[in-house]
mmCIF file of C-alpha atoms and ligand atoms in Angstrom:
data_model
loop_
_atom_site.group_PDB
_atom_site.id
_atom_site.type_symbol
_atom_site.label_atom_id
_atom_site.label_comp_id
_atom_site.label_asym_id
_atom_site.label_seq_id
_atom_site.Cartn_x
_atom_site.Cartn_y
_atom_site.Cartn_z
ATOM 1 C CA MET A 17 85.617 16.699 -1.249
ATOM 2 C CA ARG A 18 89.087 16.941 -0.290
ATOM 3 C CA ILE A 19 92.291 18.462 -2.094
ATOM 4 C CA GLY A 20 94.181 15.968 -3.135
ATOM 5 C CA GLU A 21 91.458 12.802 -2.579
ATOM 6 C CA PRO A 22 92.370 10.333 -5.483
ATOM 7 C CA ARG A 23 89.786 10.532 -8.706
ATOM 8 C CA ALA A 24 87.832 7.756 -7.977
ATOM 9 C CA ALA A 25 86.613 9.172 -4.791
ATOM 10 C CA ARG A 26 86.269 12.161 -5.685
ATOM 11 C CA ARG A 27 83.735 10.463 -8.459
ATOM 12 C CA LEU A 28 81.857 7.859 -5.942
ATOM 13 C CA THR A 29 79.942 11.713 -4.066
ATOM 14 C CA ASP A 30 79.936 14.243 -7.590
ATOM 15 C CA PRO A 31 76.623 15.083 -7.597
ATOM 16 C CA ALA A 32 76.702 14.935 -11.370
ATOM 17 C CA TYR A 33 77.789 11.445 -11.325
ATOM 18 C CA LEU A 34 75.895 9.955 -8.883
ATOM 19 C CA ARG A 35 72.907 10.915 -11.357
ATOM 20 C CA TYR A 36 74.432 9.321 -14.086
ATOM 21 C CA GLN A 37 74.495 6.383 -11.880
ATOM 22 C CA TYR A 38 71.009 6.195 -9.836
ATOM 23 C CA ALA A 39 68.853 8.678 -11.727
ATOM 24 C CA ASP A 40 67.141 4.952 -12.420
ATOM 25 C CA ASP A 41 67.483 1.566 -11.552
ATOM 26 C CA GLU A 42 69.193 0.884 -15.105
ATOM 27 C CA ARG A 43 72.867 0.491 -14.759
ATOM 28 C CA LEU A 44 73.165 -0.536 -10.857
ATOM 29 C CA ARG A 45 70.534 -4.053 -12.073
ATOM 30 C CA VAL A 46 73.653 -4.944 -14.697
ATOM 31 C CA ARG A 47 75.681 -4.946 -12.104
ATOM 32 C CA ILE A 48 72.796 -7.008 -9.499
ATOM 33 C CA GLU A 49 73.124 -9.394 -12.023
ATOM 34 C CA THR A 50 76.144 -9.974 -13.147
ATOM 35 C CA HIS A 51 76.317 -10.393 -9.396
ATOM 36 C CA ARG A 52 73.765 -12.970 -9.513
ATOM 37 C CA ARG A 53 74.476 -15.044 -12.761
ATOM 38 C CA TYR A 54 78.817 -14.803 -12.690
ATOM 39 C CA SER A 55 79.302 -15.180 -8.891
ATOM 40 C CA GLU A 56 80.787 -18.758 -7.268
ATOM 41 C CA ASN A 57 79.083 -18.945 -4.296
ATOM 42 C CA PRO A 58 76.186 -20.382 -3.724
ATOM 43 C CA ALA A 59 75.302 -19.055 -1.081
ATOM 44 C CA SER A 60 73.135 -15.582 -1.258
ATOM 45 C CA PHE A 61 75.011 -12.689 -0.546
ATOM 46 C CA THR A 62 70.930 -11.284 0.275
ATOM 47 C CA ASP A 63 70.549 -13.705 2.155
ATOM 48 C CA TRP A 64 73.220 -13.675 3.720
ATOM 49 C CA VAL A 65 73.471 -10.226 4.933
ATOM 50 C CA LEU A 66 68.888 -10.412 6.482
ATOM 51 C CA ALA A 67 70.690 -13.160 8.390
ATOM 52 C CA ARG A 68 72.830 -10.848 10.682
ATOM 53 C CA LEU A 69 70.205 -8.077 10.667
ATOM 54 C CA ALA A 70 67.943 -10.511 12.332
ATOM 55 C CA VAL A 71 64.543 -9.339 11.738
ATOM 56 C CA THR A 72 61.424 -10.379 14.014
ATOM 57 C CA ALA A 73 58.146 -10.211 13.049
ATOM 58 C CA GLY A 74 56.679 -7.111 13.345
ATOM 59 C CA ASP A 75 60.177 -5.213 13.758
ATOM 60 C CA ARG A 76 60.934 -1.515 12.691
ATOM 61 C CA VAL A 77 63.196 -2.131 9.872
ATOM 62 C CA LEU A 78 64.720 1.311 8.049
ATOM 63 C CA ASP A 79 66.567 -0.049 4.616
ATOM 64 C CA VAL A 80 68.571 3.576 4.026
ATOM 65 C CA GLY A 81 69.581 3.738 0.242
ATOM 66 C CA SER A 82 67.310 1.185 -0.861
ATOM 67 C CA GLY A 83 67.873 1.506 -4.198
ATOM 68 C CA PRO A 84 65.165 -0.648 -6.275
ATOM 69 C CA GLY A 85 64.709 -3.286 -2.426
ATOM 70 C CA GLY A 86 67.140 -5.589 -3.283
ATOM 71 C CA TYR A 87 66.741 -7.157 0.302
ATOM 72 C CA HIS A 88 62.877 -6.087 0.677
ATOM 73 C CA ALA A 89 61.281 -9.746 -0.015
ATOM 74 C CA GLY A 90 63.762 -10.717 2.738
ATOM 75 C CA LEU A 91 62.144 -8.595 4.832
ATOM 76 C CA SER A 92 57.955 -9.225 4.576
ATOM 77 C CA ARG A 93 57.507 -9.528 8.607
ATOM 78 C CA ALA A 94 58.883 -6.605 8.933
ATOM 79 C CA ARG A 95 57.526 -2.484 9.330
ATOM 80 C CA LEU A 96 60.066 -1.491 6.717
ATOM 81 C CA ILE A 97 60.463 2.074 5.265
ATOM 82 C CA ALA A 98 63.061 2.767 2.742
ATOM 83 C CA ILE A 99 64.635 6.067 2.065
ATOM 84 C CA ASP A 100 66.707 6.673 -0.791
ATOM 85 C CA LEU A 101 68.337 9.858 -2.305
ATOM 86 C CA SER A 102 67.325 9.343 -6.224
ATOM 87 C CA ALA A 103 62.865 9.690 -6.544
ATOM 88 C CA GLY A 104 63.807 7.405 -9.912
ATOM 89 C CA MET A 105 65.606 4.830 -7.557
ATOM 90 C CA LEU A 106 61.785 4.466 -5.422
ATOM 91 C CA ALA A 107 59.573 4.440 -8.390
ATOM 92 C CA ASN A 108 59.617 0.629 -8.534
ATOM 93 C CA VAL A 109 59.714 -0.150 -4.626
ATOM 94 C CA GLY A 110 56.875 -1.330 -3.356
ATOM 95 C CA VAL A 111 57.043 -0.437 0.738
ATOM 96 C CA PRO A 112 56.257 2.963 1.756
ATOM 97 C CA ARG A 113 59.341 5.139 0.960
ATOM 98 C CA ALA A 114 60.477 8.396 0.887
ATOM 99 C CA GLN A 115 63.449 10.810 -0.790
ATOM 100 C CA ALA A 116 65.737 11.532 1.874
ATOM 101 C CA ASP A 117 69.209 11.998 2.326
ATOM 102 C CA ALA A 118 71.957 9.635 4.965
ATOM 103 C CA GLN A 119 72.904 12.561 6.494
ATOM 104 C CA ALA A 120 69.895 14.217 7.419
ATOM 105 C CA LEU A 121 66.763 10.798 8.444
ATOM 106 C CA PRO A 122 63.520 12.545 8.330
ATOM 107 C CA PHE A 123 62.245 9.951 12.162
ATOM 108 C CA ARG A 124 62.362 10.701 15.408
ATOM 109 C CA ASP A 125 64.965 9.005 17.734
ATOM 110 C CA ALA A 126 65.081 5.288 18.817
ATOM 111 C CA SER A 127 61.983 4.884 16.462
ATOM 112 C CA PHE A 128 64.020 1.807 14.646
ATOM 113 C CA ASP A 129 64.680 -1.235 16.147
ATOM 114 C CA ARG A 130 66.716 -2.535 12.761
ATOM 115 C CA VAL A 131 68.668 -0.301 10.398
ATOM 116 C CA LEU A 132 69.929 -1.942 6.908
ATOM 117 C CA CYS A 133 72.448 0.101 5.083
ATOM 118 C CA ALA A 134 73.827 -1.260 2.190
ATOM 119 C CA HIS A 135 76.583 -0.203 -0.282
ATOM 120 C CA VAL A 136 75.618 3.537 0.473
ATOM 121 C CA LEU A 137 78.066 4.998 2.054
ATOM 122 C CA VAL A 138 80.691 5.806 0.172
ATOM 123 C CA HIS A 139 78.534 8.093 -1.525
ATOM 124 C CA VAL A 140 77.599 10.090 1.403
ATOM 125 C CA PRO A 141 79.802 13.115 1.791
ATOM 126 C CA ASP A 142 79.713 13.258 5.161
ATOM 127 C CA ILE A 143 79.884 9.065 6.341
ATOM 128 C CA PRO A 144 80.727 9.746 10.372
ATOM 129 C CA HIS A 145 77.682 12.205 10.367
ATOM 130 C CA ALA A 146 75.541 9.543 8.326
ATOM 131 C CA LEU A 147 76.494 6.894 10.784
ATOM 132 C CA HIS A 148 75.771 9.318 14.137
ATOM 133 C CA GLU A 149 72.040 9.740 12.238
ATOM 134 C CA MET A 150 71.551 5.632 12.078
ATOM 135 C CA ARG A 151 73.057 5.724 15.406
ATOM 136 C CA ARG A 152 69.913 8.485 16.542
ATOM 137 C CA VAL A 153 66.894 6.320 14.585
ATOM 138 C CA VAL A 154 68.219 2.978 16.704
ATOM 139 C CA ARG A 155 66.145 2.063 19.388
ATOM 140 C CA ARG A 156 68.361 0.798 22.710
ATOM 141 C CA GLY A 157 68.560 -3.149 21.711
ATOM 142 C CA GLY A 158 68.475 -2.478 18.081
ATOM 143 C CA ARG A 159 70.800 -3.031 15.520
ATOM 144 C CA ALA A 160 72.405 -1.261 12.089
ATOM 145 C CA VAL A 161 73.401 -3.070 9.530
ATOM 146 C CA ILE A 162 76.365 -1.532 7.155
ATOM 147 C CA VAL A 163 76.866 -3.012 3.916
ATOM 148 C CA THR A 164 80.510 -2.851 2.161
ATOM 149 C CA ASN A 165 83.027 -3.695 0.247
ATOM 150 C CA SER A 166 86.864 -4.241 1.044
ATOM 151 C CA ARG A 167 89.295 -2.247 -0.968
ATOM 152 C CA ALA A 168 91.275 -5.537 -1.954
ATOM 153 C CA THR A 169 87.389 -6.249 -3.951
ATOM 154 C CA MET A 170 87.595 -6.863 -7.647
ATOM 155 C CA ARG A 171 91.508 -6.108 -8.029
ATOM 156 C CA PRO A 172 92.308 -8.599 -11.241
ATOM 157 C CA LEU A 173 89.682 -6.415 -13.022
ATOM 158 C CA PHE A 174 90.529 -2.898 -11.626
ATOM 159 C CA ASP A 175 94.117 -3.931 -12.288
ATOM 160 C CA MET A 176 93.472 -4.451 -15.844
ATOM 161 C CA GLN A 177 91.648 -1.251 -15.906
ATOM 162 C CA ASN A 178 93.445 0.712 -14.327
ATOM 163 C CA ALA A 179 96.119 -1.052 -16.687
ATOM 164 C CA ILE A 180 94.470 0.176 -19.788
ATOM 165 C CA ALA A 181 93.615 3.810 -18.253
ATOM 166 C CA VAL A 182 97.051 5.046 -18.339
ATOM 167 C CA GLU A 183 97.229 3.529 -21.953
ATOM 168 C CA LEU A 184 94.968 5.588 -22.993
ATOM 169 C CA GLY A 185 95.696 8.385 -21.289
ATOM 170 C CA ILE A 186 92.524 8.338 -19.222
ATOM 171 C CA ALA A 187 92.701 10.225 -15.361
ATOM 172 C CA GLU A 188 90.405 7.878 -13.756
ATOM 173 C CA GLU A 189 91.339 4.581 -10.877
ATOM 174 C CA SER A 190 88.704 2.491 -10.658
ATOM 175 C CA SER A 191 87.867 1.356 -7.336
ATOM 176 C CA VAL A 192 84.991 0.622 -5.031
ATOM 177 C CA ALA A 193 85.643 0.494 -1.320
ATOM 178 C CA ALA A 194 87.480 4.361 -2.800
ATOM 179 C CA ARG A 195 86.131 6.413 0.548
ATOM 180 C CA PHE A 196 84.210 3.755 2.454
ATOM 181 C CA GLY A 197 85.551 -0.631 3.291
ATOM 182 C CA LEU A 198 85.632 -3.096 5.206
ATOM 183 C CA GLU A 199 89.090 -1.763 6.271
ATOM 184 C CA ASP A 200 87.025 1.490 7.891
ATOM 185 C CA VAL A 201 86.055 -0.743 11.090
ATOM 186 C CA ASP A 202 87.597 2.636 13.583
ATOM 187 C CA VAL A 203 84.985 4.904 11.460
ATOM 188 C CA VAL A 204 82.369 2.962 12.209
ATOM 189 C CA ARG A 205 82.982 2.022 15.948
ATOM 190 C CA GLU A 206 83.548 6.519 16.390
ATOM 191 C CA VAL A 207 79.672 6.009 16.295
ATOM 192 C CA PHE A 208 78.738 2.094 16.959
ATOM 193 C CA PRO A 209 81.861 1.180 20.131
ATOM 194 C CA THR A 210 80.553 -2.575 19.242
ATOM 195 C CA ALA A 211 80.647 -3.080 15.526
ATOM 196 C CA ARG A 212 82.058 -6.003 14.771
ATOM 197 C CA VAL A 213 82.878 -6.938 11.108
ATOM 198 C CA ASP A 214 81.781 -9.729 9.393
ATOM 199 C CA VAL A 215 83.191 -10.839 5.783
ATOM 200 C CA TYR A 216 81.620 -12.641 2.882
ATOM 201 C CA GLU A 217 84.104 -13.948 0.408
ATOM 202 C CA ASP A 218 83.315 -15.170 -3.571
ATOM 203 C CA ALA A 219 84.549 -14.678 -7.372
ATOM 204 C CA PHE A 220 83.126 -14.321 -10.409
ATOM 205 C CA ARG A 221 83.700 -17.148 -12.884
ATOM 206 C CA PHE A 222 84.122 -15.348 -16.258
ATOM 207 C CA ALA A 223 83.947 -17.343 -19.255
ATOM 208 C CA ALA A 224 83.224 -14.757 -22.080
ATOM 209 C CA ALA A 225 84.241 -11.288 -22.084
ATOM 210 C CA GLU A 226 80.922 -9.637 -23.156
ATOM 211 C CA PRO A 227 79.110 -9.972 -19.769
ATOM 212 C CA VAL A 228 82.566 -8.445 -17.796
ATOM 213 C CA LEU A 229 82.136 -5.149 -20.963
ATOM 214 C CA ALA A 230 78.351 -4.919 -19.708
ATOM 215 C CA TYR A 231 79.351 -4.377 -15.684
ATOM 216 C CA VAL A 232 81.966 -2.459 -16.698
ATOM 217 C CA SER A 233 80.291 -0.226 -19.266
ATOM 218 C CA SER A 234 77.615 0.127 -15.965
ATOM 219 C CA THR A 235 79.971 2.467 -14.310
ATOM 220 C CA PHE A 236 81.982 6.028 -15.429
ATOM 221 C CA VAL A 237 83.087 3.865 -18.355
ATOM 222 C CA GLY A 238 79.427 4.493 -19.793
ATOM 223 C CA LEU A 239 80.356 8.256 -19.567
ATOM 224 C CA LEU A 240 83.938 7.872 -21.822
ATOM 225 C CA PRO A 241 83.249 9.514 -25.300
ATOM 226 C CA ALA A 242 82.147 7.149 -27.598
ATOM 227 C CA ASP A 243 85.565 6.573 -29.123
ATOM 228 C CA THR A 244 88.001 6.732 -26.148
ATOM 229 C CA ARG A 245 84.975 3.767 -24.822
ATOM 230 C CA ALA A 246 85.257 1.719 -27.772
ATOM 231 C CA ALA A 247 88.867 1.738 -27.646
ATOM 232 C CA TYR A 248 88.739 1.225 -23.971
ATOM 233 C CA LEU A 249 86.039 -1.598 -24.073
ATOM 234 C CA GLY A 250 87.871 -3.049 -27.555
ATOM 235 C CA ARG A 251 91.477 -3.430 -25.077
ATOM 236 C CA LEU A 252 89.289 -4.592 -21.991
ATOM 237 C CA ALA A 253 87.658 -7.671 -24.384
ATOM 238 C CA ARG A 254 91.243 -8.346 -25.523
ATOM 239 C CA ARG A 255 92.895 -9.253 -22.074
ATOM 240 C CA VAL A 256 89.473 -10.823 -20.576
ATOM 241 C CA GLU A 257 89.691 -13.406 -23.829
ATOM 242 C CA ALA A 258 93.890 -14.271 -23.211
ATOM 243 C CA VAL A 259 92.773 -14.951 -19.225
ATOM 244 C CA ILE A 260 90.376 -17.121 -21.115
ATOM 245 C CA ALA A 261 92.068 -18.725 -23.249
ATOM 246 C CA ARG A 262 95.161 -19.567 -20.848
ATOM 247 C CA GLU A 263 92.533 -20.451 -18.228
ATOM 248 C CA GLY A 264 89.459 -21.155 -19.048
ATOM 249 C CA VAL A 265 88.192 -18.306 -17.089
ATOM 250 C CA PHE A 266 88.392 -15.540 -15.888
ATOM 251 C CA ARG A 267 87.939 -15.766 -11.913
ATOM 252 C CA VAL A 268 87.739 -12.076 -9.663
ATOM 253 C CA PRO A 269 87.903 -13.085 -6.470
ATOM 254 C CA LYS A 270 84.683 -10.262 -4.485
ATOM 255 C CA ARG A 271 85.308 -9.472 -0.595
ATOM 256 C CA SER A 272 82.517 -7.529 0.845
ATOM 257 C CA GLY A 273 80.966 -8.452 4.074
ATOM 258 C CA CYS A 274 78.851 -5.438 7.257
ATOM 259 C CA PHE A 275 79.386 -3.805 10.278
ATOM 260 C CA VAL A 276 77.347 -5.513 12.586
ATOM 261 C CA ALA A 277 76.665 -2.713 14.771
ATOM 262 C CA ASP A 278 74.423 -3.251 18.450
ATOM 263 C CA VAL A 279 72.691 -1.022 20.284
HETATM 264 C C1 SAM B 15 75.256 0.671 -5.069
HETATM 265 S S1 SAM B 15 73.742 1.601 -4.664
HETATM 266 C C2 SAM B 15 72.169 0.396 -3.269
HETATM 267 C C3 SAM B 15 71.763 0.277 -2.973
HETATM 268 C C4 SAM B 15 71.040 -1.201 -2.365
HETATM 269 N N1 SAM B 15 71.588 -0.754 -0.888
HETATM 270 C C5 SAM B 15 71.285 -2.016 -2.418
HETATM 271 O O1 SAM B 15 71.942 -2.996 -1.174
HETATM 272 O O2 SAM B 15 71.128 -3.107 -3.576
HETATM 273 C C6 SAM B 15 73.355 3.198 -3.584
HETATM 274 C C7 SAM B 15 72.222 3.610 -3.372
HETATM 275 O O3 SAM B 15 72.573 4.656 -2.507
HETATM 276 C C8 SAM B 15 71.965 5.927 -3.066
HETATM 277 N N2 SAM B 15 72.366 7.267 -2.094
HETATM 278 C C9 SAM B 15 73.452 7.886 -2.895
HETATM 279 N N3 SAM B 15 73.647 8.808 -1.841
HETATM 280 C C10 SAM B 15 72.711 8.699 -0.623
HETATM 281 C C11 SAM B 15 72.414 9.620 0.689
HETATM 282 N N4 SAM B 15 73.187 10.708 0.570
HETATM 283 N N5 SAM B 15 71.693 9.260 1.098
HETATM 284 C C12 SAM B 15 70.373 8.289 0.525
HETATM 285 N N6 SAM B 15 70.517 7.627 -0.634
HETATM 286 C C13 SAM B 15 71.949 7.759 -0.986
HETATM 287 C C14 SAM B 15 71.966 5.877 -3.859
HETATM 288 O O4 SAM B 15 70.502 6.610 -4.786
HETATM 289 C C15 SAM B 15 71.603 4.491 -4.996
HETATM 290 O O5 SAM B 15 69.924 3.445 -4.327
#
């Protein structure tokens, strides 16, 4: 943690916040389900990522920070191992798994054909070190795919949330890529010189406020004192409903993607 780092960035690596978010998969599943139900891009993001991982039968694949294993159904032909810092996240993962830190992978050098690391590095205190660890365990000729969001993602929602936070005097900023985003290609290329950036454009389309409130409640907002949280969500509901009344839909552009790094 660096002095002067924005609060949203500090929260992303705060152990207490990580326990709240990831002790089990309940909150993450709310967001995964929101993406599944309310995204306008008909192409599945999971399939888009897996196409870039380009696994062939029998490949040794490591999923770093696997969470509940959202990519695993598409990797059934691989010899897959999942690691995550949270034992609770791994509870229902049906492939060989280990509780481990992305900054200290418990594997020998060059022991994997492919490494996947999806939406994890924002939470890792020493991102370059985790990148070096991934580089270390990929064999020559192998590939790492590192998935993250753009700092530009979900702006209409985050702008609304940040305005509400100011109104209520809450020193919390909304952002999902404050520490690591698609813009950080230079950080990745320090370790994987050939890394390229592939971008996946999408948008949420909300015709009612309820799924927006569920999504937001699964973030730091769920930790606010009950009366502040109620005020926050009430204000958010009114703003979202006003957009829907005016425009028919609350559309929230999303930009995410991955670094594809051949070794
Ligand atoms: C947003 S979830 C992503 C889960 C999964 N990769 C996906 O895309 O659905 C972030 C995951 O990273 C894990 N995580 C956070 N810090 C980690 C670390 N230092 N090492 C390994 N996993 C970590 C969390 O426990 C959580 O399961």
